[in-house]
Amino acid sequence: MDAFYRDLGDGRFESSTATAGPWSAALQHAGPPSGLIGAVMERHAPREGFRIARVTLDIPRPVPVAELSVEVTTISSTARTELLDAQISAAGRTVMRARAWRVLAAPADTPPLRHGPPASPLPDVATPAPMAAGAHVAGYLSAMEWRFVSGGGFTEAGPGEAWGRQRIPLIADAEDSPLTRALTIADTNWAVGSELDFVGRLVINTDVTVALHRDPVGEWLCLRAETVASPGGSGLATGRLDDRSGDCGRILQTLLVADRT
């Protein structure tokens, strides 16, 4: 597992076993394909002085550990903004869709506004991040390094705070970008801050929105997440993304909550 993906050319990518999520060795964690769609968006007709500020990803069905095709188109383009649309397909079926705003970077004299306390310092050593019995841990969970500050790992109720980084690159022989690092870790936000029983019930996110007011710096990123839910409604996982310098942006995920029977 030297990378999550290998570029086959023409928008096709081979998925490695490192992409597999905790539910099955045959199905991907949504983090790697989120990063992949971001990488292809950045390659699509790049414009000097522009940056991708927000990406919303929808997951209509599980992403298989298989060859994937990624397509990106420009929906609209002006002097200051662009709206991009993308999809990932496997065996001819769409498994992930995304829309992103690529905008002109803010002027250098924009005031650096910050709100809320900084993230806890990065722990010196890795801490155990236990999963539920029977979970597949040999894929994505092992391809990432986790250092929990609070929340006790993926099996204890949040809110939670954890630092994480990739042990391997997203695409073989390609350099990771700040955007792809953020997208690759962002889907784990709801698990860091999980406060619902995702073993006895079906709890799964249908989407991920990542909004970055600045590009994250460095490999280590911190997720500070919490969950709200209502009977007769649904769940909502919200999180703040930090690097070692401070606040980078926000993460939002809709959670389906249902009985397994």
Tab-separated table of C-alpha atoms in Angstrom:
chain	number	residue	atom	x	y	z
A	1	MET	CA	0.000	0.000	0.000
A	2	ASP	CA	2.317	2.737	-1.280
A	3	ALA	CA	-0.629	5.049	-2.090
A	4	PHE	CA	-4.413	5.143	-2.007
A	5	TYR	CA	-4.603	5.296	-5.821
A	6	ARG	CA	-2.543	4.781	-8.966
A	7	ASP	CA	-3.200	7.075	-11.924
A	8	LEU	CA	-4.036	5.027	-15.027
A	9	GLY	CA	-4.531	8.054	-17.277
A	10	ASP	CA	-7.644	9.427	-18.999
A	11	GLY	CA	-9.344	10.084	-15.663
A	12	ARG	CA	-9.071	6.463	-14.511
A	13	PHE	CA	-7.577	5.438	-11.169
A	14	GLU	CA	-6.765	2.066	-9.644
A	15	SER	CA	-7.827	1.812	-5.982
A	16	SER	CA	-5.493	0.119	-3.514
A	17	THR	CA	-6.566	-1.906	-0.492
A	18	ALA	CA	-5.627	1.129	1.632
A	19	THR	CA	-8.888	2.801	0.558
A	20	ALA	CA	-11.073	0.174	2.266
A	21	GLY	CA	-13.239	1.452	5.102
A	22	PRO	CA	-14.194	-0.125	8.431
A	23	TRP	CA	-17.437	-1.674	7.142
A	24	SER	CA	-15.967	-3.950	4.455
A	25	ALA	CA	-12.688	-4.761	2.718
A	26	ALA	CA	-14.556	-4.343	-0.576
A	27	LEU	CA	-15.938	-0.835	0.086
A	28	GLN	CA	-13.982	2.377	0.397
A	29	HIS	CA	-13.936	4.814	3.258
A	30	ALA	CA	-15.276	8.077	1.804
A	31	GLY	CA	-12.074	9.936	2.710
A	32	PRO	CA	-9.802	8.734	-0.132
A	33	PRO	CA	-12.352	9.219	-2.957
A	34	SER	CA	-13.135	12.676	-1.541
A	35	GLY	CA	-9.451	13.516	-1.791
A	36	LEU	CA	-9.304	12.011	-5.281
A	37	ILE	CA	-12.185	14.109	-6.582
A	38	GLY	CA	-10.494	17.191	-5.095
A	39	ALA	CA	-7.212	16.349	-6.812
A	40	VAL	CA	-8.878	16.051	-10.218
A	41	MET	CA	-10.788	19.294	-9.607
A	42	GLU	CA	-7.502	21.090	-8.935
A	43	ARG	CA	-6.064	19.724	-12.185
A	44	HIS	CA	-9.108	20.886	-14.169
A	45	ALA	CA	-8.379	24.148	-16.037
A	46	PRO	CA	-6.468	25.760	-13.135
A	47	ARG	CA	-6.449	29.575	-12.910
A	48	GLU	CA	-3.643	31.659	-11.443
A	49	GLY	CA	-4.635	33.320	-8.160
A	50	PHE	CA	-7.693	31.102	-7.609
A	51	ARG	CA	-8.309	28.530	-4.872
A	52	ILE	CA	-11.009	25.969	-4.085
A	53	ALA	CA	-12.785	27.350	-1.029
A	54	ARG	CA	-15.669	24.904	-0.597
A	55	VAL	CA	-16.428	21.356	-1.680
A	56	THR	CA	-19.702	19.497	-1.071
A	57	LEU	CA	-19.630	15.769	-1.758
A	58	ASP	CA	-22.703	13.546	-2.023
A	59	ILE	CA	-22.407	9.770	-1.652
A	60	PRO	CA	-25.395	8.121	-3.369
A	61	ARG	CA	-23.973	4.606	-2.964
A	62	PRO	CA	-20.891	2.903	-1.496
A	63	VAL	CA	-17.627	3.375	-3.402
A	64	PRO	CA	-16.120	-0.041	-4.274
A	65	VAL	CA	-12.428	-0.849	-4.005
A	66	ALA	CA	-12.115	-1.000	-7.779
A	67	GLU	CA	-11.087	1.040	-10.796
A	68	LEU	CA	-12.679	4.493	-10.666
A	69	SER	CA	-13.324	7.120	-13.333
A	70	VAL	CA	-13.380	10.812	-12.421
A	71	GLU	CA	-14.914	13.563	-14.567
A	72	VAL	CA	-14.920	17.309	-13.868
A	73	THR	CA	-16.786	20.049	-15.726
A	74	THR	CA	-17.108	23.806	-15.256
A	75	ILE	CA	-20.715	24.863	-14.561
A	76	SER	CA	-20.078	28.597	-14.574
A	77	SER	CA	-17.044	30.870	-14.741
A	78	THR	CA	-16.643	34.596	-14.082
A	79	ALA	CA	-13.720	36.911	-13.454
A	80	ARG	CA	-13.780	36.080	-9.738
A	81	THR	CA	-15.587	32.757	-9.228
A	82	GLU	CA	-16.057	29.342	-10.792
A	83	LEU	CA	-18.507	26.566	-9.985
A	84	LEU	CA	-17.181	23.071	-10.697
A	85	ASP	CA	-19.094	19.797	-10.911
A	86	ALA	CA	-17.517	16.345	-10.637
A	87	GLN	CA	-18.443	12.711	-10.360
A	88	ILE	CA	-16.756	9.413	-9.639
A	89	SER	CA	-18.104	6.316	-11.351
A	90	ALA	CA	-17.318	2.616	-11.001
A	91	ALA	CA	-18.430	0.076	-13.602
A	92	GLY	CA	-20.583	2.772	-15.202
A	93	ARG	CA	-22.443	3.750	-12.004
A	94	THR	CA	-22.052	7.090	-10.246
A	95	VAL	CA	-20.812	6.516	-6.688
A	96	MET	CA	-19.865	10.067	-5.639
A	97	ARG	CA	-20.742	13.559	-6.834
A	98	ALA	CA	-19.246	16.895	-5.869
A	99	ARG	CA	-19.621	20.599	-6.433
A	100	ALA	CA	-16.941	23.120	-5.593
A	101	TRP	CA	-16.493	26.862	-5.593
A	102	ARG	CA	-13.147	28.006	-6.930
A	103	VAL	CA	-12.702	31.674	-6.064
A	104	LEU	CA	-10.181	34.458	-6.413
A	105	ALA	CA	-7.885	34.450	-3.380
A	106	ALA	CA	-8.508	37.256	-0.876
A	107	PRO	CA	-6.227	40.333	-0.984
A	108	ALA	CA	-3.089	40.310	1.171
A	109	ASP	CA	-4.472	43.043	3.450
A	110	THR	CA	-7.582	41.018	4.418
A	111	PRO	CA	-7.740	40.936	8.249
A	112	PRO	CA	-6.911	37.460	9.639
A	113	LEU	CA	-10.057	36.929	11.722
A	114	ARG	CA	-10.100	34.052	14.236
A	115	HIS	CA	-12.888	32.843	16.515
A	116	GLY	CA	-12.865	30.242	19.273
A	117	PRO	CA	-10.053	28.599	21.227
A	118	PRO	CA	-7.136	26.959	19.382
A	119	ALA	CA	-6.886	23.199	18.997
A	120	SER	CA	-5.124	21.201	21.692
A	121	PRO	CA	-1.418	20.605	21.026
A	122	LEU	CA	-0.494	17.586	18.918
A	123	PRO	CA	0.157	14.668	21.318
A	124	ASP	CA	3.751	13.426	21.304
A	125	VAL	CA	2.841	9.796	20.663
A	126	ALA	CA	0.147	7.925	18.793
A	127	THR	CA	-2.819	6.834	20.894
A	128	PRO	CA	-4.980	3.755	20.324
A	129	ALA	CA	-8.046	4.405	18.176
A	130	PRO	CA	-10.186	1.323	18.856
A	131	MET	CA	-12.997	0.290	16.523
A	132	ALA	CA	-16.020	-1.917	17.056
A	133	ALA	CA	-15.514	-5.676	16.973
A	134	GLY	CA	-15.373	-7.012	13.437
A	135	ALA	CA	-14.406	-3.697	11.853
A	136	HIS	CA	-11.986	-3.805	8.930
A	137	VAL	CA	-8.933	-1.904	10.155
A	138	ALA	CA	-6.339	-2.948	7.561
A	139	GLY	CA	-7.357	-0.290	5.033
A	140	TYR	CA	-7.913	3.428	5.528
A	141	LEU	CA	-7.781	3.331	9.331
A	142	SER	CA	-4.266	1.864	9.223
A	143	ALA	CA	-3.159	4.065	6.321
A	144	MET	CA	-3.766	7.090	8.571
A	145	GLU	CA	-1.969	7.920	11.817
A	146	TRP	CA	-4.291	9.011	14.630
A	147	ARG	CA	-3.569	10.882	17.866
A	148	PHE	CA	-6.691	11.405	19.972
A	149	VAL	CA	-6.829	14.312	22.403
A	150	SER	CA	-10.336	13.560	23.703
A	151	GLY	CA	-13.231	11.274	22.869
A	152	GLY	CA	-11.209	8.096	23.528
A	153	GLY	CA	-11.143	6.781	19.968
A	154	PHE	CA	-13.769	5.803	17.449
A	155	THR	CA	-15.831	3.657	19.847
A	156	GLU	CA	-16.372	6.163	22.668
A	157	ALA	CA	-19.044	8.849	22.590
A	158	GLY	CA	-17.905	12.344	21.694
A	159	PRO	CA	-17.607	15.226	21.302
A	160	GLY	CA	-14.078	14.404	20.276
A	161	GLU	CA	-10.797	15.916	19.186
A	162	ALA	CA	-8.153	14.076	17.197
A	163	TRP	CA	-5.121	14.810	15.070
A	164	GLY	CA	-4.470	12.739	11.980
A	165	ARG	CA	-2.218	12.486	8.947
A	166	GLN	CA	-1.747	10.222	5.946
A	167	ARG	CA	0.964	7.587	6.131
A	168	ILE	CA	0.877	7.251	2.334
A	169	PRO	CA	0.211	9.679	-0.538
A	170	LEU	CA	-3.206	9.986	-2.108
A	171	ILE	CA	-1.989	9.247	-5.662
A	172	ALA	CA	1.246	7.380	-6.366
A	173	ASP	CA	4.032	9.596	-7.756
A	174	ALA	CA	1.994	12.764	-7.158
A	175	GLU	CA	2.327	15.381	-4.433
A	176	ASP	CA	-0.562	15.832	-2.029
A	177	SER	CA	-2.058	19.326	-1.805
A	178	PRO	CA	-3.576	21.153	1.176
A	179	LEU	CA	-7.044	20.590	-0.308
A	180	THR	CA	-6.587	16.852	-0.866
A	181	ARG	CA	-5.219	16.351	2.663
A	182	ALA	CA	-8.251	18.139	4.103
A	183	LEU	CA	-10.718	16.160	1.998
A	184	THR	CA	-9.012	12.819	2.716
A	185	ILE	CA	-9.449	13.242	6.471
A	186	ALA	CA	-12.728	15.203	6.570
A	187	ASP	CA	-15.126	12.237	6.263
A	188	THR	CA	-13.786	10.905	9.592
A	189	ASN	CA	-15.166	14.002	11.323
A	190	TRP	CA	-18.455	12.343	12.321
A	191	ALA	CA	-16.651	9.309	13.763
A	192	VAL	CA	-14.351	11.496	15.889
A	193	GLY	CA	-17.379	13.278	17.325
A	194	SER	CA	-19.851	10.387	17.221
A	195	GLU	CA	-22.485	10.468	19.949
A	196	LEU	CA	-24.891	7.940	18.386
A	197	ASP	CA	-24.770	4.140	18.597
A	198	PHE	CA	-23.492	3.235	15.110
A	199	VAL	CA	-23.212	-0.464	16.013
A	200	GLY	CA	-26.759	-1.144	17.212
A	201	ARG	CA	-28.252	1.224	14.643
A	202	LEU	CA	-27.416	2.323	11.128
A	203	VAL	CA	-25.661	5.684	11.389
A	204	ILE	CA	-23.946	6.851	8.217
A	205	ASN	CA	-23.274	10.173	6.541
A	206	THR	CA	-24.839	10.910	3.167
A	207	ASP	CA	-22.580	13.854	2.372
A	208	VAL	CA	-19.543	15.888	3.392
A	209	THR	CA	-19.075	19.641	3.079
A	210	VAL	CA	-15.615	21.119	3.606
A	211	ALA	CA	-15.276	24.915	3.652
A	212	LEU	CA	-11.728	26.273	3.959
A	213	HIS	CA	-11.090	29.956	4.650
A	214	ARG	CA	-7.378	29.245	4.152
A	215	ASP	CA	-5.288	26.365	2.870
A	216	PRO	CA	-4.090	23.999	5.618
A	217	VAL	CA	-0.331	23.830	6.157
A	218	GLY	CA	1.564	20.598	6.832
A	219	GLU	CA	0.639	16.942	7.147
A	220	TRP	CA	-1.060	17.017	10.560
A	221	LEU	CA	-4.705	18.145	10.728
A	222	CYS	CA	-6.971	18.300	13.757
A	223	LEU	CA	-10.688	17.442	13.810
A	224	ARG	CA	-12.868	18.813	16.623
A	225	ALA	CA	-16.323	17.353	16.136
A	226	GLU	CA	-19.694	16.981	17.795
A	227	THR	CA	-23.074	15.528	16.872
A	228	VAL	CA	-26.653	16.723	17.230
A	229	ALA	CA	-29.732	14.589	16.478
A	230	SER	CA	-33.498	14.745	16.885
A	231	PRO	CA	-36.236	12.061	17.007
A	232	GLY	CA	-38.184	12.166	13.778
A	233	GLY	CA	-35.309	14.087	12.185
A	234	SER	CA	-31.741	13.109	11.416
A	235	GLY	CA	-28.230	13.575	12.727
A	236	LEU	CA	-25.801	16.395	12.013
A	237	ALA	CA	-22.055	16.215	12.588
A	238	THR	CA	-20.199	19.518	12.710
A	239	GLY	CA	-16.484	19.993	13.008
A	240	ARG	CA	-13.667	22.489	12.930
A	241	LEU	CA	-10.488	21.775	10.996
A	242	ASP	CA	-7.168	23.065	12.331
A	243	ASP	CA	-3.533	22.702	11.341
A	244	ARG	CA	-0.663	23.345	13.740
A	245	SER	CA	-1.019	27.095	13.121
A	246	GLY	CA	-4.740	27.261	13.920
A	247	ASP	CA	-8.192	27.390	12.362
A	248	CYS	CA	-8.534	26.421	8.669
A	249	GLY	CA	-12.229	25.794	8.137
A	250	ARG	CA	-15.385	23.839	8.904
A	251	ILE	CA	-16.884	20.398	8.145
A	252	LEU	CA	-20.585	19.539	7.967
A	253	GLN	CA	-22.166	16.081	7.495
A	254	THR	CA	-25.789	14.930	7.348
A	255	LEU	CA	-26.281	11.641	9.217
A	256	LEU	CA	-28.870	9.021	8.359
A	257	VAL	CA	-30.104	7.397	11.588
A	258	ALA	CA	-32.182	4.242	11.150
A	259	ASP	CA	-32.941	0.857	12.701
A	260	ARG	CA	-30.979	-2.011	11.195
A	261	THR	CA	-34.034	-4.283	11.068
